[in-house]
CSV table of C-alpha atoms in Angstrom, one decimal:
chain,number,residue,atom,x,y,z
A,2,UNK,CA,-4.4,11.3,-13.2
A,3,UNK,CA,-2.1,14.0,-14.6
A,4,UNK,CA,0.1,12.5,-17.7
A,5,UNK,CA,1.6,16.6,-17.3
A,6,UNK,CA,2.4,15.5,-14.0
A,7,UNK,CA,3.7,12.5,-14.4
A,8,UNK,CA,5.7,13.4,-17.3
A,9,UNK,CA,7.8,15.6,-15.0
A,10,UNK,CA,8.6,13.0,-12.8
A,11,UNK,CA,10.6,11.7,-16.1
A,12,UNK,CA,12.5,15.1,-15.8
A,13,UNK,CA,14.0,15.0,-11.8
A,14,UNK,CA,17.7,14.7,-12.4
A,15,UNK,CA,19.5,11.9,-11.0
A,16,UNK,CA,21.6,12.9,-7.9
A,17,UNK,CA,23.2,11.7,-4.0
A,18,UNK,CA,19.6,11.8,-3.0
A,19,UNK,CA,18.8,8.6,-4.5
A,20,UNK,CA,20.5,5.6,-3.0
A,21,UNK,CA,21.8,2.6,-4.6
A,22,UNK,CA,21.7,4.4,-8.4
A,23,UNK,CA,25.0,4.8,-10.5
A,24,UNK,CA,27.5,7.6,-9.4
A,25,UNK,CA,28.0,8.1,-13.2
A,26,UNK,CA,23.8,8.7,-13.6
A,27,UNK,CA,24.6,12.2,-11.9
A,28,UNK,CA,23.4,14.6,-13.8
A,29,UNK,CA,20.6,12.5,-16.2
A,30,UNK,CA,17.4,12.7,-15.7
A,31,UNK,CA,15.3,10.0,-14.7
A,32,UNK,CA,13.7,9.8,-17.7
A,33,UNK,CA,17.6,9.3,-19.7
A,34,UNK,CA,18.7,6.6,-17.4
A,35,UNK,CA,15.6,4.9,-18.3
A,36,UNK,CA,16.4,4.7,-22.1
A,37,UNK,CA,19.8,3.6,-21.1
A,38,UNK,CA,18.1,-0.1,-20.0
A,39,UNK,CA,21.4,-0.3,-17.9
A,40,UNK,CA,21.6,-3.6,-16.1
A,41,UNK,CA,21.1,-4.0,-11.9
A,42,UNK,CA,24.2,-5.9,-11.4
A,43,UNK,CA,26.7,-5.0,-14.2
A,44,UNK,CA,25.8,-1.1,-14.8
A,45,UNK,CA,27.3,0.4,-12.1
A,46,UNK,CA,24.3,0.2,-9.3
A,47,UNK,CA,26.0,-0.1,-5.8
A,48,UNK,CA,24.8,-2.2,-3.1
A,49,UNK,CA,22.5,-1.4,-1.1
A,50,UNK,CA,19.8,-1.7,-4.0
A,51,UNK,CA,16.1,-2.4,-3.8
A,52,UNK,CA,14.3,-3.5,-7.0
A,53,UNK,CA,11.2,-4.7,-8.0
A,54,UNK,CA,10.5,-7.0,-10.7
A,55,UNK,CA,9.2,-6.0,-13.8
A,56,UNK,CA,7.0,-9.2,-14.8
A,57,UNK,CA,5.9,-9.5,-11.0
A,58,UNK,CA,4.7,-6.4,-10.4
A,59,UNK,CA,2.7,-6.7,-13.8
A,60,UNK,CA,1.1,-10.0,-12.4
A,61,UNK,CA,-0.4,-9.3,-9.2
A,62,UNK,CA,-1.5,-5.7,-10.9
A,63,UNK,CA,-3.4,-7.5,-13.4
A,64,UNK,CA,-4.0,-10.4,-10.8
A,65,UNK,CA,-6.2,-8.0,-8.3
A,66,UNK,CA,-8.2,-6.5,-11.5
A,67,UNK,CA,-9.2,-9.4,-12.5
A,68,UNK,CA,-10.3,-10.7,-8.7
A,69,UNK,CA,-12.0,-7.9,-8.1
A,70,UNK,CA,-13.7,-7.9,-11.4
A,71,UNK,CA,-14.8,-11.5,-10.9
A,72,UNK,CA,-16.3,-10.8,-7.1
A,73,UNK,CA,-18.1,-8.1,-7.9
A,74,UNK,CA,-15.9,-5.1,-6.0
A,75,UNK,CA,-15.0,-1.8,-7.0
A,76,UNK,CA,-11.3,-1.3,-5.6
A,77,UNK,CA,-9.5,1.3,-4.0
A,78,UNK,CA,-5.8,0.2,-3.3
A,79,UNK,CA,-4.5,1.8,-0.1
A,80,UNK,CA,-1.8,3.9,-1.7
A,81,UNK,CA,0.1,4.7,2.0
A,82,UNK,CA,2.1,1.3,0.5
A,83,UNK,CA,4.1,2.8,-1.9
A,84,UNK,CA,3.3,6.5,-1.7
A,85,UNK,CA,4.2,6.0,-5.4
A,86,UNK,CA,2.2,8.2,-8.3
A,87,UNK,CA,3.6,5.6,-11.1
A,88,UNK,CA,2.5,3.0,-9.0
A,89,UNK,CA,-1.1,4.8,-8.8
A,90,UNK,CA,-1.3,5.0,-12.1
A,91,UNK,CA,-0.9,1.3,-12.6
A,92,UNK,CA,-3.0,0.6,-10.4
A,93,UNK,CA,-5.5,3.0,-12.0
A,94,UNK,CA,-4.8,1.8,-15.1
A,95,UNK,CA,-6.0,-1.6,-14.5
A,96,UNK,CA,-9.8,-0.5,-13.0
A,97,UNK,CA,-8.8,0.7,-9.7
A,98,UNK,CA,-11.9,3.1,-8.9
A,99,UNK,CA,-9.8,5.2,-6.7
A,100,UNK,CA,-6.5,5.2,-4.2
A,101,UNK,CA,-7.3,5.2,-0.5
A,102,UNK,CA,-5.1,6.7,1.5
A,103,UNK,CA,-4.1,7.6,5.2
A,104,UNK,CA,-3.2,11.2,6.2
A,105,UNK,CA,-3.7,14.5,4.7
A,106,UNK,CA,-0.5,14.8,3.5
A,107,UNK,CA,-0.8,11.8,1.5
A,108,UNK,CA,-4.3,13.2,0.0
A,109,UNK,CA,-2.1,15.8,-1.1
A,110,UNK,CA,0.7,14.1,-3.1
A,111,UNK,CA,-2.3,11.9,-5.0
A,112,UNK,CA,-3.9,15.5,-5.9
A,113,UNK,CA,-0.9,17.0,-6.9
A,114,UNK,CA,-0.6,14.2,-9.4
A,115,UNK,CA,-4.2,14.5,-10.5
A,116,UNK,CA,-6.0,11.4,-8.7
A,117,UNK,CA,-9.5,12.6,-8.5
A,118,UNK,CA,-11.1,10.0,-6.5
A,119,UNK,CA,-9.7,8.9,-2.5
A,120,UNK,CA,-10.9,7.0,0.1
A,121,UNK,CA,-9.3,8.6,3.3
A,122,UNK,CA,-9.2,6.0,5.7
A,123,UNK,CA,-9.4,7.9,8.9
A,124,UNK,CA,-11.2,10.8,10.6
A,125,UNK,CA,-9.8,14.2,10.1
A,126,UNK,CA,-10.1,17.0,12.7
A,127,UNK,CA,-7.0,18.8,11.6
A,128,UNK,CA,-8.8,22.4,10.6
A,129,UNK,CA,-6.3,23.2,8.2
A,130,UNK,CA,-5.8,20.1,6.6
A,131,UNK,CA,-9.9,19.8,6.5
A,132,UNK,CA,-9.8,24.2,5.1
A,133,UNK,CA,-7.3,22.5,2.0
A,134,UNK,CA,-9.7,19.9,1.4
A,135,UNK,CA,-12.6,21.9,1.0
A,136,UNK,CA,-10.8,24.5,-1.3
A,137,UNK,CA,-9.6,21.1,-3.5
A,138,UNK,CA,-13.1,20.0,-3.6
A,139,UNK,CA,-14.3,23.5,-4.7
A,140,UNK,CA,-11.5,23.8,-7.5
A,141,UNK,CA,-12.2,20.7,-9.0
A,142,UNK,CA,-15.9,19.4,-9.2
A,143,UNK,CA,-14.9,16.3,-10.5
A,144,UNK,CA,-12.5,15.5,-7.4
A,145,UNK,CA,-14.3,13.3,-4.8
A,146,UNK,CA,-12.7,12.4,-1.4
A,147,UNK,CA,-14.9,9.9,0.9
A,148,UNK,CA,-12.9,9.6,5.0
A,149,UNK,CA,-13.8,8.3,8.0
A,150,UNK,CA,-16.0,9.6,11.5
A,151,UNK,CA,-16.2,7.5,13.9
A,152,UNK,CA,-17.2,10.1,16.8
A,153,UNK,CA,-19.3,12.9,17.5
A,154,UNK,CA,-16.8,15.4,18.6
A,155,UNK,CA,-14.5,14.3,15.4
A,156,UNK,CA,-18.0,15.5,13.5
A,157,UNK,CA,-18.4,18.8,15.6
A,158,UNK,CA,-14.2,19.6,14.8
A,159,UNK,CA,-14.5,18.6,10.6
A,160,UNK,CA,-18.2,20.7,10.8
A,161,UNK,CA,-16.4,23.7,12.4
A,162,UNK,CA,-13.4,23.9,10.1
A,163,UNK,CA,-15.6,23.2,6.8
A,164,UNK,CA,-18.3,25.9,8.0
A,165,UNK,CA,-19.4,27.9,4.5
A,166,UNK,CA,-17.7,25.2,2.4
A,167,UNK,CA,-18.6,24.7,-1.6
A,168,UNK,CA,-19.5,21.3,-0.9
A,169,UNK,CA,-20.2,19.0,1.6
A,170,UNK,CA,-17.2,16.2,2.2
A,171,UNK,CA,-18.6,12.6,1.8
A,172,UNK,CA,-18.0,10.7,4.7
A,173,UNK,CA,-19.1,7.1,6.1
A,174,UNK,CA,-19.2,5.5,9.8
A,175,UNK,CA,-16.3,3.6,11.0
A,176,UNK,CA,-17.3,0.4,12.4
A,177,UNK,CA,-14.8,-0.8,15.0
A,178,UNK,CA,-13.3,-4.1,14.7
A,179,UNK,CA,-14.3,-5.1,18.3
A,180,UNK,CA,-13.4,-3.7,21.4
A,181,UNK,CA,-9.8,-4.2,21.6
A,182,UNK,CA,-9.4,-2.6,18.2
A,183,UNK,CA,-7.7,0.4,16.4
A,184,UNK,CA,-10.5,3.6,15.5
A,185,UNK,CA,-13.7,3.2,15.1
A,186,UNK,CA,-17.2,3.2,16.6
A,187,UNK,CA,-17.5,-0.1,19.3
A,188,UNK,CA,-21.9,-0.2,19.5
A,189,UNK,CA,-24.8,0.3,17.1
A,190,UNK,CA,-26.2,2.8,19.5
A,191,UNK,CA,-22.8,5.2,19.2
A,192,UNK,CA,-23.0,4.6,15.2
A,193,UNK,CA,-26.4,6.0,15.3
A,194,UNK,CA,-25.4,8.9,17.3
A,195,UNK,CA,-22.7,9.8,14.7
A,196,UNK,CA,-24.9,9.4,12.1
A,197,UNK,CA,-27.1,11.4,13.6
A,198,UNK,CA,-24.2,14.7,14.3
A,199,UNK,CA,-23.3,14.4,10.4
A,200,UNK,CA,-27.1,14.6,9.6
A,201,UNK,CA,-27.5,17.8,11.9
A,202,UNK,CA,-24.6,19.6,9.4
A,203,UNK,CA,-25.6,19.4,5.8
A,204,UNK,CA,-23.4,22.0,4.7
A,205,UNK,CA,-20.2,20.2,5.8
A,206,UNK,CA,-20.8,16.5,5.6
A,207,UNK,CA,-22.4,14.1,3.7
A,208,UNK,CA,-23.1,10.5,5.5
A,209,UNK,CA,-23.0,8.0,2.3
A,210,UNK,CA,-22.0,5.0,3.7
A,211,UNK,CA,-20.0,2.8,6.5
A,212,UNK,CA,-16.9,1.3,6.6
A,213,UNK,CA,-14.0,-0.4,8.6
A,214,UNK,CA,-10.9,-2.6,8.3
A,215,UNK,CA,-11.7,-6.5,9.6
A,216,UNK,CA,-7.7,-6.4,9.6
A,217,UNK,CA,-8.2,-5.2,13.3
A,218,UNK,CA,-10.5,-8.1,14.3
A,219,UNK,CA,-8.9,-9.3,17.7
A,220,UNK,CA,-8.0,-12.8,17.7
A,221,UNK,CA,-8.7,-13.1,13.7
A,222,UNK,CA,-10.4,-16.1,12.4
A,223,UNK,CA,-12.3,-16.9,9.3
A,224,UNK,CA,-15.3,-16.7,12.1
A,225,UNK,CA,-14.4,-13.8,13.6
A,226,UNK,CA,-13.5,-11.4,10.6
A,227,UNK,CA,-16.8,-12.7,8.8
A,228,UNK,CA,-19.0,-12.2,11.5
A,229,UNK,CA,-17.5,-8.6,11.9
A,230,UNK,CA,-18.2,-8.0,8.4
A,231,UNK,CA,-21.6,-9.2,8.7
A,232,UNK,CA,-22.1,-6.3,11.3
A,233,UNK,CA,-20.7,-4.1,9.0
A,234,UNK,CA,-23.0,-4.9,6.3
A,235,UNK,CA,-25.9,-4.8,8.9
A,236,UNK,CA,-25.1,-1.4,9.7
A,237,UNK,CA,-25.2,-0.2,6.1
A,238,UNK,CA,-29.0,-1.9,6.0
A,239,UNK,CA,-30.2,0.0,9.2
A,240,UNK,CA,-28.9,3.2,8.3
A,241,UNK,CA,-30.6,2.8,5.0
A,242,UNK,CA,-33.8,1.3,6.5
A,243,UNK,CA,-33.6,4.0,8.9
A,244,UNK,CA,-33.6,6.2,5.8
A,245,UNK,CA,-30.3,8.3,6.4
A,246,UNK,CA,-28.7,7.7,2.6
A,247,UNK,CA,-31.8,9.9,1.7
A,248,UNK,CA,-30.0,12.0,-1.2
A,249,UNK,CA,-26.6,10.6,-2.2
A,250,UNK,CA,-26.7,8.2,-5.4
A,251,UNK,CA,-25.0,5.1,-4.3
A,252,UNK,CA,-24.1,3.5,-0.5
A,253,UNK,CA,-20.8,3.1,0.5
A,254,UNK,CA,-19.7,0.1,2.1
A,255,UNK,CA,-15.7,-0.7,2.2
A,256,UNK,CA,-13.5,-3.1,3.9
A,257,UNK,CA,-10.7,-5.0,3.1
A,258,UNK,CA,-6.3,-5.5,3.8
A,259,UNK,CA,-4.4,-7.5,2.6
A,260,UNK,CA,-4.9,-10.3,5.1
A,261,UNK,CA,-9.1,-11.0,4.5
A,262,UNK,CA,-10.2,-9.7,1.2
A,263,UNK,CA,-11.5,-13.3,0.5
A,264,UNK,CA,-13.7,-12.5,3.0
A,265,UNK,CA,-14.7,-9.5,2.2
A,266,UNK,CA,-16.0,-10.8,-1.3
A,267,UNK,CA,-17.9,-13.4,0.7
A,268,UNK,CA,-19.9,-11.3,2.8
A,269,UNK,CA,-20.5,-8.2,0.3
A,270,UNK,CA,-21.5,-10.5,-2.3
A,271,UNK,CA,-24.5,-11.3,0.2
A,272,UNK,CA,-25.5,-7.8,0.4
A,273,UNK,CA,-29.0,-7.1,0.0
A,274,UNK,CA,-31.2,-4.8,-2.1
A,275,UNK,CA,-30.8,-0.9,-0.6
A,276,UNK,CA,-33.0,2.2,-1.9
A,277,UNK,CA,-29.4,2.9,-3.8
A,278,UNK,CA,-27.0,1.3,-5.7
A,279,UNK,CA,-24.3,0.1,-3.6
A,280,UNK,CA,-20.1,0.5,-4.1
A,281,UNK,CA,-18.7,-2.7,-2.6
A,282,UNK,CA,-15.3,-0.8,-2.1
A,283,UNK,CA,-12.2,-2.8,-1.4
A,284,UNK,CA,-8.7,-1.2,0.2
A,285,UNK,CA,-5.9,-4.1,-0.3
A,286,UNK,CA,-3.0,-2.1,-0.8
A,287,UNK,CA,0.4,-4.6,-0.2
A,288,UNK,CA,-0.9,-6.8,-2.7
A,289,UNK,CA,0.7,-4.8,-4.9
A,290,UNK,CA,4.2,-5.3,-4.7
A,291,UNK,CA,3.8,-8.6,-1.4
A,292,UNK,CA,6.1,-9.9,-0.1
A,293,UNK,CA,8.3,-12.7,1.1
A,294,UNK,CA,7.5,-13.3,4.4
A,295,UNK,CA,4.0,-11.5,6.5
A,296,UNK,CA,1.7,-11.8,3.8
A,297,UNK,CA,3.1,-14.6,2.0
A,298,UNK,CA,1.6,-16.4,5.1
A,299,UNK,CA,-1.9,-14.3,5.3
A,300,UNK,CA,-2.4,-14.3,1.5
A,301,UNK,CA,-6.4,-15.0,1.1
A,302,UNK,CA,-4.9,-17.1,-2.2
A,303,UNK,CA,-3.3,-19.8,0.3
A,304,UNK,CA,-7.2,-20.2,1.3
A,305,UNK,CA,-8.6,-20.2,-1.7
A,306,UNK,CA,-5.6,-21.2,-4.4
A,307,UNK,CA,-7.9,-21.6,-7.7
A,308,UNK,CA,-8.5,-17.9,-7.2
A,309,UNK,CA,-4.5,-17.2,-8.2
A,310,UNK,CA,-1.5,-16.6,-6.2
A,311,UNK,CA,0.1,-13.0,-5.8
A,312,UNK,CA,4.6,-12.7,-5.5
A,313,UNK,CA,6.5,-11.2,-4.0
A,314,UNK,CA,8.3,-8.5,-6.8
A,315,UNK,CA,10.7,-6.9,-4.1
A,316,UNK,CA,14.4,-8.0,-3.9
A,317,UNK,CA,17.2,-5.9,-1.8
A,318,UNK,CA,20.9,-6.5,-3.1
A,319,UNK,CA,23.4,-6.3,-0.4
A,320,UNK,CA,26.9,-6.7,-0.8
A,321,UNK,CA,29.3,-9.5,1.4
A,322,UNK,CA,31.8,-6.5,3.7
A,323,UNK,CA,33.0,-9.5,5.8
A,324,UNK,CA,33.7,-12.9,6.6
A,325,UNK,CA,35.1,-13.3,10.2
A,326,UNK,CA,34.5,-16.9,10.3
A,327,UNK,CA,32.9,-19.9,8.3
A,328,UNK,CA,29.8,-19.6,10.6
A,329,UNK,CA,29.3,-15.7,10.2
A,330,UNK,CA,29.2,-13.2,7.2
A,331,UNK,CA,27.9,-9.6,7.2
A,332,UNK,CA,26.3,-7.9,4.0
A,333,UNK,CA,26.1,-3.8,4.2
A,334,UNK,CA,22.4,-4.0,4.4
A,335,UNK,CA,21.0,-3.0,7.5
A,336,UNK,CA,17.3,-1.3,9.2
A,337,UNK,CA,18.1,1.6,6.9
A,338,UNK,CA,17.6,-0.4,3.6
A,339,UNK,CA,15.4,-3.3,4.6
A,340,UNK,CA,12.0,-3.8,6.4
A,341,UNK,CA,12.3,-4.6,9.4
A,342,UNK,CA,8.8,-4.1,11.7
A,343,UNK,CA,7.4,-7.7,11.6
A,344,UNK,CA,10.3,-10.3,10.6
A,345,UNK,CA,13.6,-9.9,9.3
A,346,UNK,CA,14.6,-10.2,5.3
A,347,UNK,CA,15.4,-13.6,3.9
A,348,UNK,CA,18.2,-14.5,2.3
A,349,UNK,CA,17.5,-15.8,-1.6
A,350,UNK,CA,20.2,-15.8,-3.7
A,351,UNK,CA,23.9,-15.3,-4.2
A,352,UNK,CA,25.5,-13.8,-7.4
A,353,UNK,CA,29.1,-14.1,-8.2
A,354,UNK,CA,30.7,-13.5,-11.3
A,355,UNK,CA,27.9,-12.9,-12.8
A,356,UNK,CA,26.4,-15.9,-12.2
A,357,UNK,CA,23.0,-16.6,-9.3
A,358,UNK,CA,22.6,-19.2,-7.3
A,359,UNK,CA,20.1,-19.9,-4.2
A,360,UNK,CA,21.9,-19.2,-1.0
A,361,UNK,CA,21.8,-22.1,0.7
A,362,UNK,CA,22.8,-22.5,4.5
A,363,UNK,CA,22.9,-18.4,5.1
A,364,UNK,CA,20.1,-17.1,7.6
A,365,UNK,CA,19.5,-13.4,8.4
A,366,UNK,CA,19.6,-13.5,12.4
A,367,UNK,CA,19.7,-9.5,13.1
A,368,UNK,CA,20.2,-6.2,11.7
A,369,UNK,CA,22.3,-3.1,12.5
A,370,UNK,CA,21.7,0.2,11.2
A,371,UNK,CA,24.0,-1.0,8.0
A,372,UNK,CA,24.4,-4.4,8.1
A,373,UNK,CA,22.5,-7.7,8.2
A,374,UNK,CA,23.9,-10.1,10.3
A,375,UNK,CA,24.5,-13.6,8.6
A,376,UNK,CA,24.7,-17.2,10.2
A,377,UNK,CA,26.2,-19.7,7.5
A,378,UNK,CA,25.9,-23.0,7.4
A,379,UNK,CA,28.6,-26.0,6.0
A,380,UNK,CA,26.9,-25.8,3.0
A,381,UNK,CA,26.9,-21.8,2.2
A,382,UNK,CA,29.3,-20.7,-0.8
A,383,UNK,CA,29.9,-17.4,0.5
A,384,UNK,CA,32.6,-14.9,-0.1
A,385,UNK,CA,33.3,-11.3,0.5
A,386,UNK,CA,32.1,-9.5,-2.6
A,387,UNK,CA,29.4,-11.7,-3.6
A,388,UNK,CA,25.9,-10.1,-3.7
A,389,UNK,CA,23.3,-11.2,-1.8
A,390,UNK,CA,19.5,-11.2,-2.7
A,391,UNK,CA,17.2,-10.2,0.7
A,392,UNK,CA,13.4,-11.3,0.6
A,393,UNK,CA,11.6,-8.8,2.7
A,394,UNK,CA,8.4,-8.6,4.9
A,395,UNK,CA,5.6,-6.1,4.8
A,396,UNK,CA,6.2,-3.6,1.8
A,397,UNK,CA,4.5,-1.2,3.7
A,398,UNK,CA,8.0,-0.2,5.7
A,399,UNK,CA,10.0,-0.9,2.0
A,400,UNK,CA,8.7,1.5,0.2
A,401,UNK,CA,9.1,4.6,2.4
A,402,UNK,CA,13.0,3.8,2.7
A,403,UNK,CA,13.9,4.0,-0.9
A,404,UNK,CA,12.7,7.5,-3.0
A,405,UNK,CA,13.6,6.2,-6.6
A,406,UNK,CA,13.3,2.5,-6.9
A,407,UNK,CA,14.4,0.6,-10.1
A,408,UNK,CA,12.4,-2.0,-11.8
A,409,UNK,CA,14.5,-4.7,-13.6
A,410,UNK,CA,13.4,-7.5,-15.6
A,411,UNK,CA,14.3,-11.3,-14.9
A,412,UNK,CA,17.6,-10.5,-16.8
A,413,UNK,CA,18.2,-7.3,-14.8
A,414,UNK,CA,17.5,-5.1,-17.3
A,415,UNK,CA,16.2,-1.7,-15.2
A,416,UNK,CA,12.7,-0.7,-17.6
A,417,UNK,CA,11.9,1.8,-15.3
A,418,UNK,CA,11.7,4.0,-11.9
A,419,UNK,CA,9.6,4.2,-9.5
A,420,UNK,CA,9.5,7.8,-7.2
A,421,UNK,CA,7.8,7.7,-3.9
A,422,UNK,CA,6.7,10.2,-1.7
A,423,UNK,CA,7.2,9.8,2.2
């Protein structure tokens, strides 16, 4: 990546835009408030805040490096997480191969901070968006960008708009998790014909591999997601039997959420011998900050626990605004601040006066656009101006509500920000 770019993130100045930072910070620069080590709960952060923490975040980074190491897998986190470059760079940092991403516009932001290798995760037909690809891959002939077809027309669209390119865009089959699935291609006989359209256009694509996300298996099982990736895998061996890797210098074959990826080392470690070398590619993004709630549950580490366990580094502070009654209690949190797509936040701890304790007896049972809506229990100490600590579920609707995100230590101590890009 760009340490140039970066570096400039270092530089933004600290204003309204950013939610939950001091008032007083207006004016610094992100990279000033930083040296300041100022503390989450007694430097003059307001409530709403989201953090992540420091020593957690350095876990399940060094946690997935090591797992993928051990199994065998090059890994390219799915970066539409945290759409965050420092984050990226982390991730990089500790053997990610590249970042996969989503959309266009997210290809974008990673190039514009100097990530030269992407996985795009779905099939492009936008002719502009395909026209800025091609003139990023003739810039930079070290840049390499690998997306998705998964139908014949899709291939006729991306071959029209990359007509006269510099170089071909690398692209594999999308497998389809069954029929009732998200994208993809649902038979053999349909793969082959896709195959066959990116074959007929040399110029504009390049067929190196398959792919797919087992995430979309209907009616998920152990069985089910394994036998899919099985397919998968069998598709990769046709193709290559059928001789249609012919030219590139290493076979594609990617998989893997957040949910499976236990599986996925399973099955691609029984790949066979292919005519090229092949890049067992995994995508687990959420991994990389969890979470407290959706995959807390669908962790692969609750299957197989000697293998580690990932947590949950996210923590919303809300503040007590009222009290109407010893059963209720609202904090100014609401679907604004907190994910909210899957299950509601969880409430962790209390702080008063400086001092945290677990908050016992209070249950999040709805959210407004502001607030979180408390039910309190005999036992729950709580009090109107105490601050409230929020588990949340699926990071992947955290992120893209907060643009400049602190990290704190276990003491509070903010060591850093993170910027995201939404």
């Amino acid at each position: 990546m760009s340490h140039e770019a970066l570096a400039r993130l270092a530089e933004e100045r600290v204003d309204h835009r950013f939610k939950g930072l001091p008032p007083d910070a207006d004016g610094l620069t992100v990279g000033e408030l930083t040296a300041q080590r100022r503390n989450l709960f007694t430097g003059g952060f307001t409530t709403p805040v989201l953090a992540l923490s420091a020593e957690r975040l350095e876990h399940n980074l060094r946690l997935m490096e090591t797992y993928a190491a051990r199994h065998g897998l090059a890994f390219a986190p799915h970066g539409k997480t945290s759409m965050a470059p420092r984050l990226f760079q982390r991730q990089l940092d500790h053997g990610a191969w590249g970042i996969t991403l989503a959309v266009p516009h997210q290809v974008r932001v990673a190039r514009a901070f100097g990530v030269r290798r992407v996985f795009l995760a779905n099939e492009v037909v936008d002719p502009a968006a395909l026209r800025w690809i091609a003139a990023e891959l003739a810039a930079d002939p070290g840049f390499r960008l690998v997306a998705y077809v998964d139908s014949v027309r899709g291939v006729e669209l991306m071959a029209e708009a990359l007509r006269g390119s510099a170089r071909p865009v690398d692209v594999v089959v999308e497998l389809a998790a069954g029929e009732d699935a998200r994208t993809g291609v649902r038979t053999e006989a349909e793969c082959a014909a896709v195959a066959d359209a990116v074959a007929a256009v040399p110029g504009a694509l390049r067929l190196v591999g398959v792919a797919g996300y087992e995430g979309e298996v209907p009616r998920a099982t152990p069985e089910r997601v394994t036998a899919w990736l099985r397919a998968l895998v069998a598709l990769a061996v046709g193709f290559d039997k059928a001789g249609r890797f012919a030219g590139v210098d290493e076979i594609v074959v990617s998989a893997g959420g957040s949910a499976w990826f236990d599986a996925v080392a399973e099955v691609f470690a029984e790949i066979p011998e292919l005519s090229r070398p092949v890049l067992k590619l995994l995508r687990s993004g959420a991994y990389v900050s969890h979470d407290d709630v959706h995959y807390r549950k669908l962790t692969p580490f609750n299957r197989v626990p000697e293998e580690g366990a990932l947590e949950p580094a996210f923590r919303l502070w809300a503040q007590v605004v009222s009290r109407p009654s010893a059963e209720q209690a609202f904090v100014n949190a609401g679907k604004r601040d907190a994910a909210h797509d899957l299950d509601l936040p969880v409430a962790q701890a209390v702080r008063r006066d400086g001092a945290e304790r677990p908050a016992a007896g209070v249950e999040v049972t709805a959210l407004s656009d502001q607030h979180a809506w408390l039910r309190t229990g005999p036992e729950a100490d709580l009090e109107v101006g105490d601050w409230v600590g929020l588990g949340l579920s699926h990071p992947c609707t955290a992120f893209d509500k907060w643009q400049l995100i602190p990290v704190a230590e276990a003491d509070g101590t903010v060591v850093d920000y993170v910027r995201t890009f939404f």
